Amino acid sequence: MTVVNQATLLLLLAVLGTKAACTPEQCDITALSVFGTWVLVWSVSDNLEATELLENLTSSVIELRLLPDNTTIVYNERNMFQDKSCTKYFINMSMPSDSDSAAPLRSVGAFHKDGVLSEFNDPGRVEFFVSCSDCLMMVYRGDIGNFLLSYRREGQHQDVEQLKASHSDNKKLAECLRFPHDKPFIYDGAAGQFLWAGISPRVKVLSAKCQS
């Protein structure tokens, strides 16, 4: 994956719904952080197989944490599907130096499905967009498919009317990034079960390493 450096992680390309340029304070990671727990509320893909996966998705939650070294981001993702099956991803990502903010990373981590733990290794690219303190857009492009994902901070994800109002902005961004949006995953604010039972101590998340 590719992650941006700490100074530009928040506002990589644009701020949806904001006409004024961001101030230095708004661009400071301490002022508007992407770290925390996020619930997926809307998503599309330009890949048929990935779209079918989204159609069967019930709920998805991610956790982003910055480790004390200030360079490693822990990415945990848990997905629940209509047949009650689930998948979990445990990945560490190392932020590049300021001088090389677009350096590609090889994401090495763990993938857990149906009780089976296997290695996850997808040389993809991640970009973040932030439109408010409780909103996070993520673009993922990799071998497993290309996704546009809209999240709400946990605890701010159950306002159905607010979620519906954001669909227009989501579609505009999808069109801008050339994602089809006729078959989106839409979270209704209530359905699904979130999988936050904790990580087994036997699961060791492997660190992502920069590649030249």
XYZ file of N, CA and C in Angstrom:
636
model
N 0.840 -1.176 0.000
C 0.000 0.000 0.000
C 0.883 1.235 0.000
N 0.302 2.333 -0.380
C 0.999 3.601 -0.256
C 0.244 4.454 0.738
N 0.940 4.989 1.711
C 0.319 5.920 2.649
C 1.042 7.242 2.523
N 0.357 8.317 2.899
C 0.971 9.635 2.813
C 1.664 9.958 4.118
N 2.535 10.962 4.103
C 3.253 11.285 5.324
C 2.329 11.942 6.334
N 2.823 12.086 7.564
C 1.970 12.528 8.665
C 1.395 13.911 8.435
N 2.113 14.795 7.762
C 1.645 16.167 7.572
C 0.505 16.259 6.573
N 0.461 15.341 5.611
C -0.542 15.449 4.554
C -1.539 14.305 4.556
N -1.535 13.498 5.597
C -2.413 12.338 5.648
C -3.878 12.721 5.608
N -4.224 13.869 6.183
C -5.620 14.242 6.343
C -6.263 14.735 5.059
N -5.584 15.535 4.298
C -6.185 16.181 3.140
C -5.317 15.913 1.921
N -5.445 14.735 1.358
C -4.538 14.318 0.301
C -4.828 15.006 -1.005
N -6.084 15.047 -1.415
C -6.427 15.634 -2.701
C -7.408 16.791 -2.584
N -8.488 16.595 -1.833
C -9.515 17.634 -1.765
C -10.339 17.461 -0.509
N -11.009 18.529 -0.118
C -11.924 18.478 1.016
C -13.331 18.660 0.482
N -14.138 17.611 0.536
C -15.499 17.695 0.021
C -16.330 18.610 0.900
N -17.136 19.439 0.266
C -18.052 20.288 1.006
C -17.394 21.506 1.620
N -16.122 21.753 1.340
C -15.428 22.911 1.884
C -14.871 23.744 0.748
N -15.298 24.998 0.639
C -14.855 25.860 -0.449
C -13.531 26.546 -0.129
N -13.328 26.886 1.140
C -12.105 27.590 1.511
C -10.941 26.619 1.614
N -9.735 27.127 1.336
C -8.540 26.294 1.467
C -8.316 25.972 2.935
N -7.739 24.810 3.189
C -7.539 24.421 4.576
C -6.450 25.274 5.209
N -6.613 25.550 6.478
C -5.624 26.312 7.225
C -4.548 25.353 7.719
N -3.388 25.888 8.142
C -2.358 25.009 8.701
C -2.875 24.185 9.871
N -3.781 24.796 10.672
C -4.334 24.066 11.804
C -5.174 22.884 11.342
N -5.954 23.079 10.258
C -6.790 22.000 9.758
C -5.954 20.881 9.161
N -4.786 21.223 8.634
C -3.924 20.224 8.024
C -3.065 19.504 9.052
N -3.094 19.952 10.277
C -2.322 19.314 11.334
C -3.026 18.036 11.747
N -2.281 16.951 11.803
C -2.882 15.661 12.121
C -3.476 15.636 13.521
N -2.998 16.508 14.423
C -3.548 16.533 15.766
C -4.888 17.243 15.805
N -5.209 18.044 14.776
C -6.453 18.805 14.762
C -7.606 18.004 14.170
N -7.319 17.175 13.186
C -8.375 16.428 12.512
C -7.822 15.059 12.162
N -7.918 14.129 13.092
C -7.194 12.872 12.960
C -8.001 11.809 12.240
N -7.292 10.985 11.458
C -7.940 9.836 10.821
C -7.890 8.621 11.734
N -7.186 8.731 12.836
C -7.037 7.578 13.702
C -8.281 7.369 14.558
N -8.575 6.107 14.837
C -9.760 5.754 15.595
C -10.504 4.614 14.928
N -11.761 4.445 15.300
C -12.598 3.374 14.770
C -13.649 3.955 13.840
N -13.788 3.351 12.655
C -14.664 3.869 11.605
C -15.584 2.777 11.080
N -16.844 3.152 10.838
C -17.854 2.231 10.308
C -18.104 2.556 8.839
N -18.050 1.541 7.993
C -18.309 1.743 6.564
C -19.793 2.019 6.344
N -20.110 3.117 5.643
C -21.515 3.474 5.409
C -21.881 3.494 3.927
N -20.886 3.509 3.047
C -21.158 3.557 1.602
C -19.893 3.127 0.879
N -20.039 2.319 -0.177
C -18.851 1.886 -0.909
C -19.226 1.395 -2.299
N -18.307 1.589 -3.263
C -18.472 1.074 -4.623
C -17.127 0.529 -5.093
N -17.187 -0.250 -6.174
C -15.977 -0.781 -6.785
C -16.153 -0.817 -8.290
N -15.043 -0.761 -9.020
C -15.112 -0.859 -10.477
C -14.817 -2.279 -10.957
N -14.811 -3.206 -10.015
C -14.516 -4.605 -10.300
C -15.757 -5.445 -10.032
N -16.156 -6.299 -10.983
C -17.392 -7.074 -10.856
C -17.362 -7.980 -9.636
N -16.271 -8.687 -9.442
C -16.165 -9.594 -8.299
C -16.228 -8.828 -6.985
N -15.563 -7.675 -6.949
C -15.580 -6.854 -5.741
C -16.968 -6.278 -5.484
N -17.681 -5.902 -6.556
C -19.047 -5.391 -6.416
C -19.961 -6.458 -5.839
N -19.809 -7.696 -6.288
C -20.600 -8.802 -5.749
C -20.284 -9.015 -4.271
N -19.029 -8.809 -3.906
C -18.641 -8.915 -2.502
C -19.349 -7.854 -1.668
N -19.400 -6.622 -2.188
C -20.074 -5.534 -1.482
C -21.571 -5.790 -1.356
N -22.170 -6.424 -2.370
C -23.605 -6.710 -2.339
C -23.958 -7.675 -1.214
N -23.001 -8.510 -0.815
C -23.240 -9.484 0.250
C -22.758 -9.007 1.615
N -22.195 -7.807 1.652
C -21.655 -7.268 2.897
C -22.769 -6.747 3.803
N -22.672 -7.046 5.082
C -23.626 -6.537 6.069
C -23.043 -5.361 6.838
N -21.807 -5.506 7.277
C -21.159 -4.422 8.013
C -19.649 -4.555 7.903
N -18.985 -3.419 8.036
C -17.524 -3.396 7.982
C -17.012 -2.292 8.895
N -16.001 -2.612 9.674
C -15.425 -1.651 10.607
C -13.905 -1.693 10.474
N -13.275 -0.522 10.492
C -11.818 -0.469 10.492
C -11.330 0.304 11.706
N -10.131 -0.022 12.125
C -9.471 0.706 13.208
C -8.098 1.137 12.707
N -7.788 2.423 12.865
C -6.490 2.972 12.492
C -5.814 3.511 13.746
N -4.635 2.993 14.044
C -3.904 3.437 15.233
C -2.461 3.762 14.867
N -1.955 4.839 15.442
C -0.560 5.214 15.260
C 0.239 4.699 16.452
N 1.271 3.906 16.176
C 2.089 3.356 17.246
C 3.030 4.416 17.810
N 3.591 4.177 18.999
C 4.453 5.172 19.648
C 5.658 5.601 18.824
N 6.064 4.800 17.828
C 7.208 5.206 17.014
C 6.860 6.322 16.036
N 5.561 6.682 15.947
C 5.062 7.763 15.082
C 5.295 7.513 13.592
N 5.602 6.294 13.230
C 5.808 5.966 11.817
C 4.988 4.763 11.370
N 4.476 3.987 12.309
C 3.750 2.763 11.972
C 2.265 2.920 12.249
N 1.448 2.664 11.238
C -0.006 2.688 11.371
C -0.520 1.257 11.428
N -1.270 0.941 12.459
C -1.922 -0.358 12.561
C -3.295 -0.253 11.919
N -3.563 -1.122 10.948
C -4.838 -1.139 10.225
C -5.518 -2.473 10.502
N -6.644 -2.434 11.202
C -7.452 -3.622 11.458
C -8.800 -3.462 10.774
N -9.229 -4.475 10.051
C -10.518 -4.431 9.351
C -11.298 -5.707 9.634
N -12.598 -5.552 9.920
C -13.466 -6.697 10.178
C -14.739 -6.545 9.361
N -15.085 -7.594 8.630
C -16.253 -7.577 7.747
C -17.209 -8.710 8.092
N -18.497 -8.401 8.108
C -19.538 -9.407 8.311
C -20.404 -9.477 7.061
N -20.751 -10.715 6.640
C -21.531 -10.912 5.428
C -22.904 -11.496 5.750
N -23.778 -11.493 4.750
C -25.158 -11.906 4.948
C -25.280 -13.351 5.416
N -24.331 -14.200 5.033
C -24.381 -15.600 5.459
C -23.733 -15.812 6.824
N -23.446 -14.698 7.523
C -22.845 -14.689 8.860
C -21.358 -15.050 8.855
N -20.770 -15.207 7.688
C -19.328 -15.419 7.628
C -18.623 -14.087 7.852
N -17.345 -14.136 8.162
C -16.620 -12.898 8.408
C -15.183 -13.013 7.915
N -14.597 -11.873 7.648
C -13.182 -11.795 7.300
C -12.536 -10.717 8.152
N -11.268 -10.906 8.457
C -10.533 -9.949 9.269
C -9.152 -9.735 8.658
N -8.717 -8.477 8.659
C -7.388 -8.128 8.172
C -6.619 -7.439 9.291
N -5.369 -7.823 9.486
C -4.495 -7.203 10.475
C -3.205 -6.802 9.760
N -3.008 -5.508 9.557
C -1.899 -5.033 8.734
C -1.179 -3.878 9.427
N 0.132 -3.862 9.332
C 0.927 -2.713 9.765
C 1.438 -1.981 8.536
N 1.347 -0.654 8.538
C 1.843 0.161 7.432
C 2.842 1.169 7.979
N 3.985 1.270 7.328
C 5.007 2.230 7.750
C 4.896 3.494 6.917
N 4.769 4.647 7.585
C 4.679 5.909 6.867
C 6.040 6.275 6.305
N 6.088 6.749 5.044
C 7.365 7.155 4.447
C 7.880 8.436 5.082
N 9.133 8.745 4.824
C 9.723 9.971 5.347
C 9.149 11.175 4.618
N 9.312 12.367 5.181
C 8.805 13.592 4.563
C 9.378 13.807 3.173
N 10.586 13.334 2.960
C 11.244 13.550 1.677
C 10.768 12.593 0.598
N 9.994 11.593 1.017
C 9.548 10.588 0.051
C 8.126 10.185 0.377
N 7.205 11.162 0.356
C 5.852 10.973 0.860
C 5.016 10.040 0.015
N 5.447 9.735 -1.207
C 4.664 8.856 -2.066
C 5.335 7.505 -2.266
N 6.272 7.167 -1.389
C 6.994 5.909 -1.540
C 6.041 4.726 -1.439
N 6.119 3.767 -2.364
C 5.246 2.599 -2.293
C 5.632 1.703 -1.136
N 4.626 1.089 -0.528
C 4.868 0.162 0.564
C 4.361 -1.217 0.185
N 5.061 -2.210 0.631
C 4.578 -3.576 0.468
C 3.855 -3.958 1.744
N 2.544 -4.082 1.665
C 1.744 -4.349 2.853
C 1.747 -5.842 3.143
N 2.356 -6.206 4.244
C 2.401 -7.603 4.655
C 1.651 -7.717 5.964
N 0.667 -8.593 6.009
C -0.120 -8.719 7.215
C -0.829 -10.049 7.271
N -1.880 -10.120 8.073
C -2.613 -11.359 8.279
C -4.039 -11.218 7.783
N -4.553 -12.289 7.196
C -5.922 -12.343 6.691
C -6.603 -13.536 7.334
N -7.720 -13.300 8.000
C -8.414 -14.342 8.756
C -9.798 -14.557 8.176
N -10.093 -15.791 7.731
C -11.395 -16.115 7.169
C -11.793 -17.525 7.565
N -13.013 -17.650 8.104
C -13.563 -18.955 8.476
C -12.602 -19.751 9.353
N -11.961 -19.070 10.277
C -11.077 -19.751 11.207
C -9.688 -20.038 10.691
N -9.410 -19.634 9.454
C -8.105 -19.903 8.850
C -7.317 -18.602 8.731
N -6.101 -18.602 9.248
C -5.238 -17.431 9.196
C -4.202 -17.614 8.094
N -4.088 -16.630 7.218
C -3.124 -16.712 6.126
C -2.463 -15.356 5.925
N -1.388 -15.345 5.146
C -0.668 -14.100 4.890
C -1.433 -13.238 3.897
N -1.448 -11.927 4.143
C -2.055 -10.983 3.208
C -0.951 -10.121 2.624
N -0.849 -10.129 1.307
C 0.217 -9.385 0.644
C -0.327 -8.824 -0.659
N -0.765 -7.578 -0.632
C -1.346 -6.940 -1.813
C -0.668 -5.589 -2.024
N 0.126 -5.442 -3.090
C 0.840 -4.180 -3.331
C -0.086 -3.102 -3.868
N -0.984 -2.623 -3.028
C -1.969 -1.635 -3.454
C -1.597 -0.226 -3.030
N -2.541 0.695 -3.235
C -2.340 2.113 -2.916
C -3.560 2.623 -2.158
N -3.313 3.353 -1.092
C -4.387 3.907 -0.273
C -4.294 5.425 -0.267
N -5.453 6.087 -0.440
C -5.529 7.543 -0.345
C -6.699 7.901 0.565
N -6.517 8.914 1.410
C -7.549 9.354 2.333
C -8.070 10.736 1.946
N -9.388 10.935 2.141
C -10.033 12.234 1.978
C -10.821 12.504 3.257
N -10.748 13.709 3.784
C -11.487 14.049 4.994
C -12.383 15.244 4.722
N -13.682 15.125 5.007
C -14.614 16.229 4.794
C -15.135 16.814 6.097
N -15.008 16.061 7.198
C -15.384 16.568 8.517
C -14.693 15.700 9.556
N -14.791 16.097 10.817
C -14.081 15.371 11.867
C -14.592 13.952 12.050
N -15.819 13.682 11.597
C -16.408 12.355 11.756
C -16.595 11.636 10.429
N -15.951 12.134 9.364
C -16.114 11.565 8.024
C -14.751 11.192 7.452
N -14.683 10.041 6.820
C -13.441 9.596 6.200
C -13.755 8.884 4.896
N -13.117 9.332 3.817
C -13.210 8.650 2.529
C -11.870 7.977 2.264
N -11.926 6.758 1.756
C -10.701 6.041 1.442
C -10.802 5.447 0.042
N -9.749 5.607 -0.741
C -9.653 4.981 -2.056
C -8.582 3.910 -1.969
N -8.963 2.692 -2.297
C -8.001 1.591 -2.304
C -7.907 1.020 -3.710
N -6.697 0.934 -4.221
C -6.461 0.348 -5.536
C -5.410 -0.743 -5.381
N -5.800 -1.977 -5.687
C -4.869 -3.088 -5.527
C -5.281 -4.291 -6.344
N -4.548 -5.381 -6.183
C -4.827 -6.597 -6.935
C -6.195 -7.182 -6.603
N -6.678 -6.952 -5.390
C -7.970 -7.513 -5.000
C -9.134 -6.675 -5.518
N -8.838 -5.538 -6.146
C -9.881 -4.678 -6.691
C -9.664 -3.232 -6.305
N -10.418 -2.346 -6.937
C -10.378 -0.916 -6.636
C -11.663 -0.525 -5.914
N -11.535 0.158 -4.805
C -12.686 0.493 -3.970
C -12.682 1.977 -3.609
N -13.879 2.561 -3.547
C -14.104 3.868 -2.942
C -14.968 3.619 -1.722
N -14.479 3.996 -0.547
C -15.151 3.652 0.703
C -15.393 4.897 1.545
N -16.623 5.041 2.023
C -17.002 6.170 2.867
C -17.279 5.665 4.280
N -16.625 6.283 5.262
C -16.762 5.856 6.653
C -17.301 6.983 7.526
N -17.933 6.583 8.631
C -18.289 7.505 9.702
C -17.629 7.012 10.979
N -17.195 7.966 11.781
C -16.569 7.583 13.043
C -17.568 6.802 13.894
N -17.076 5.766 14.557
C -17.946 4.952 15.401
C -18.642 5.835 16.433
N -19.953 5.664 16.549
C -20.754 6.509 17.423
C -21.458 7.614 16.669
N -21.006 7.879 15.435
C -21.609 8.911 14.583
C -22.143 8.294 13.286
N -22.429 7.001 13.320
C -22.763 6.272 12.091
C -24.223 5.833 12.011
N -25.073 6.259 12.933
C -26.437 5.744 12.983
C -27.504 6.767 12.624
N -27.102 7.952 12.184
C -28.061 8.967 11.751
C -28.418 8.700 10.295
N -29.529 8.010 10.065
C -29.906 7.564 8.726
C -30.091 8.734 7.775
N -30.745 9.793 8.215
C -30.989 10.942 7.343
C -29.682 11.625 6.949
N -28.764 11.720 7.887
C -27.468 12.321 7.589
C -26.691 11.464 6.598
N -26.790 10.162 6.751
C -26.106 9.257 5.824
C -26.687 9.383 4.420
N -28.015 9.483 4.334
C -28.659 9.636 3.026
C -28.233 10.939 2.355
N -28.111 11.993 3.155
C -27.738 13.296 2.607
C -26.324 13.287 2.033
N -25.495 12.389 2.524
C -24.106 12.339 2.056
C -23.946 11.541 0.769
N -24.993 10.825 0.352
C -24.884 9.988 -0.842
C -24.565 10.804 -2.086
N -25.109 12.007 -2.176
C -24.869 12.849 -3.343
C -23.384 13.182 -3.486
N -22.743 13.556 -2.366
C -21.309 13.850 -2.394
C -20.501 12.602 -2.729
N -20.938 11.465 -2.195
C -20.246 10.210 -2.489
C -20.281 9.903 -3.980
N -21.447 10.114 -4.593
C -21.597 9.837 -6.022
C -20.753 10.793 -6.858
N -20.698 12.062 -6.436
C -19.886 13.040 -7.167
C -18.412 12.650 -7.142
N -17.950 12.211 -5.976
C -16.559 11.795 -5.872
C -16.311 10.538 -6.702
N -17.282 9.619 -6.689
C -17.156 8.398 -7.489
C -17.024 8.736 -8.970
N -17.834 9.685 -9.437
C -17.763 10.095 -10.842
C -16.424 10.750 -11.149
N -15.945 11.566 -10.222
C -14.663 12.246 -10.411
C -13.524 11.238 -10.524
N -13.606 10.171 -9.748
C -12.561 9.154 -9.742
C -12.859 8.006 -10.702
N -13.948 8.158 -11.475
C -14.346 7.186 -12.496
C -14.702 5.822 -11.913
N -15.415 5.861 -10.798
C -15.983 4.655 -10.219
C -17.459 4.587 -10.587
N -17.974 3.439 -11.031
C -19.419 3.303 -11.215
C -20.095 3.337 -9.847
N -21.308 3.894 -9.778
C -21.970 3.977 -8.473
C -23.422 3.509 -8.532
N -23.717 2.629 -9.487
C -25.088 2.139 -9.617
C -25.397 0.993 -8.650
N -24.371 0.356 -8.078
C -24.596 -0.749 -7.148
C -23.754 -0.555 -5.883
N -24.049 0.483 -5.122
C -23.235 0.743 -3.931
C -23.644 -0.119 -2.741
N -22.705 -0.356 -1.852
C -23.048 -0.849 -0.523
C -23.526 0.355 0.272
N -24.688 0.228 0.914
C -25.229 1.321 1.724
C -25.587 0.776 3.105
N -24.989 1.328 4.122
C -25.301 0.935 5.491
C -26.533 1.693 5.957
N -27.483 0.977 6.559
C -28.753 1.604 6.932
C -28.753 2.189 8.341
N -27.614 2.150 9.007
C -27.541 2.729 10.342
C -27.905 1.781 11.453
N -28.336 0.569 11.113
C -28.769 -0.351 12.152
C -28.338 -1.789 11.913
N -28.333 -2.229 10.661
C -28.093 -3.639 10.354
C -26.663 -4.044 10.645
N -26.492 -5.334 10.848
C -25.143 -5.876 10.945
C -24.668 -6.054 12.368
N -23.589 -6.757 12.481
C -22.948 -7.024 13.759
C -21.479 -6.678 13.625
N -20.963 -5.914 14.565
C -19.573 -5.505 14.472
C -18.681 -6.473 15.238
N -17.558 -6.781 14.645
C -16.669 -7.794 15.183
C -15.490 -7.144 15.893
N -15.671 -6.806 17.163
C -14.575 -6.201 17.911
C -14.276 -7.026 19.151
N -14.075 -8.322 18.926
C -13.820 -9.224 20.047
C -12.353 -9.233 20.459
N -11.540 -8.472 19.740
C -10.120 -8.429 20.066
C -9.316 -9.389 19.216
N -8.039 -9.118 19.113
C -7.156 -9.923 18.297
C -6.537 -11.025 19.143
N -6.541 -12.230 18.614
C -5.943 -13.349 19.318
C -4.465 -13.081 19.548
N -3.944 -13.426 20.732
C -2.510 -13.211 20.967
C -1.639 -14.035 20.031
N -2.221 -15.035 19.386
C -1.457 -15.857 18.452
C -1.278 -15.169 17.109
N -2.060 -14.104 16.884
C -1.963 -13.381 15.616
C -0.889 -12.309 15.741
N 0.160 -12.444 14.997
C 1.234 -11.457 14.988
C 1.155 -10.670 13.695
N 0.894 -9.383 13.809
C 0.790 -8.534 12.630
C 2.192 -8.205 12.137
N 2.434 -8.471 10.876
C 3.747 -8.245 10.307
C 3.884 -6.805 9.832
N 5.050 -6.235 9.982
C 5.283 -4.847 9.589
C 5.416 -4.719 8.085
N 4.815 -3.650 7.549
C 4.997 -3.348 6.131
C 6.380 -2.752 5.931
N 6.999 -3.083 4.820
C 8.341 -2.587 4.532
C 8.348 -1.817 3.225
N 9.093 -0.711 3.197
C 9.192 0.078 1.977
C 9.951 -0.702 0.923
N 9.525 -0.522 -0.321
C 10.262 -1.116 -1.421
C 10.667 -0.017 -2.385
N 11.781 -0.177 -3.003
C 12.294 0.844 -3.909
C 11.586 0.799 -5.238
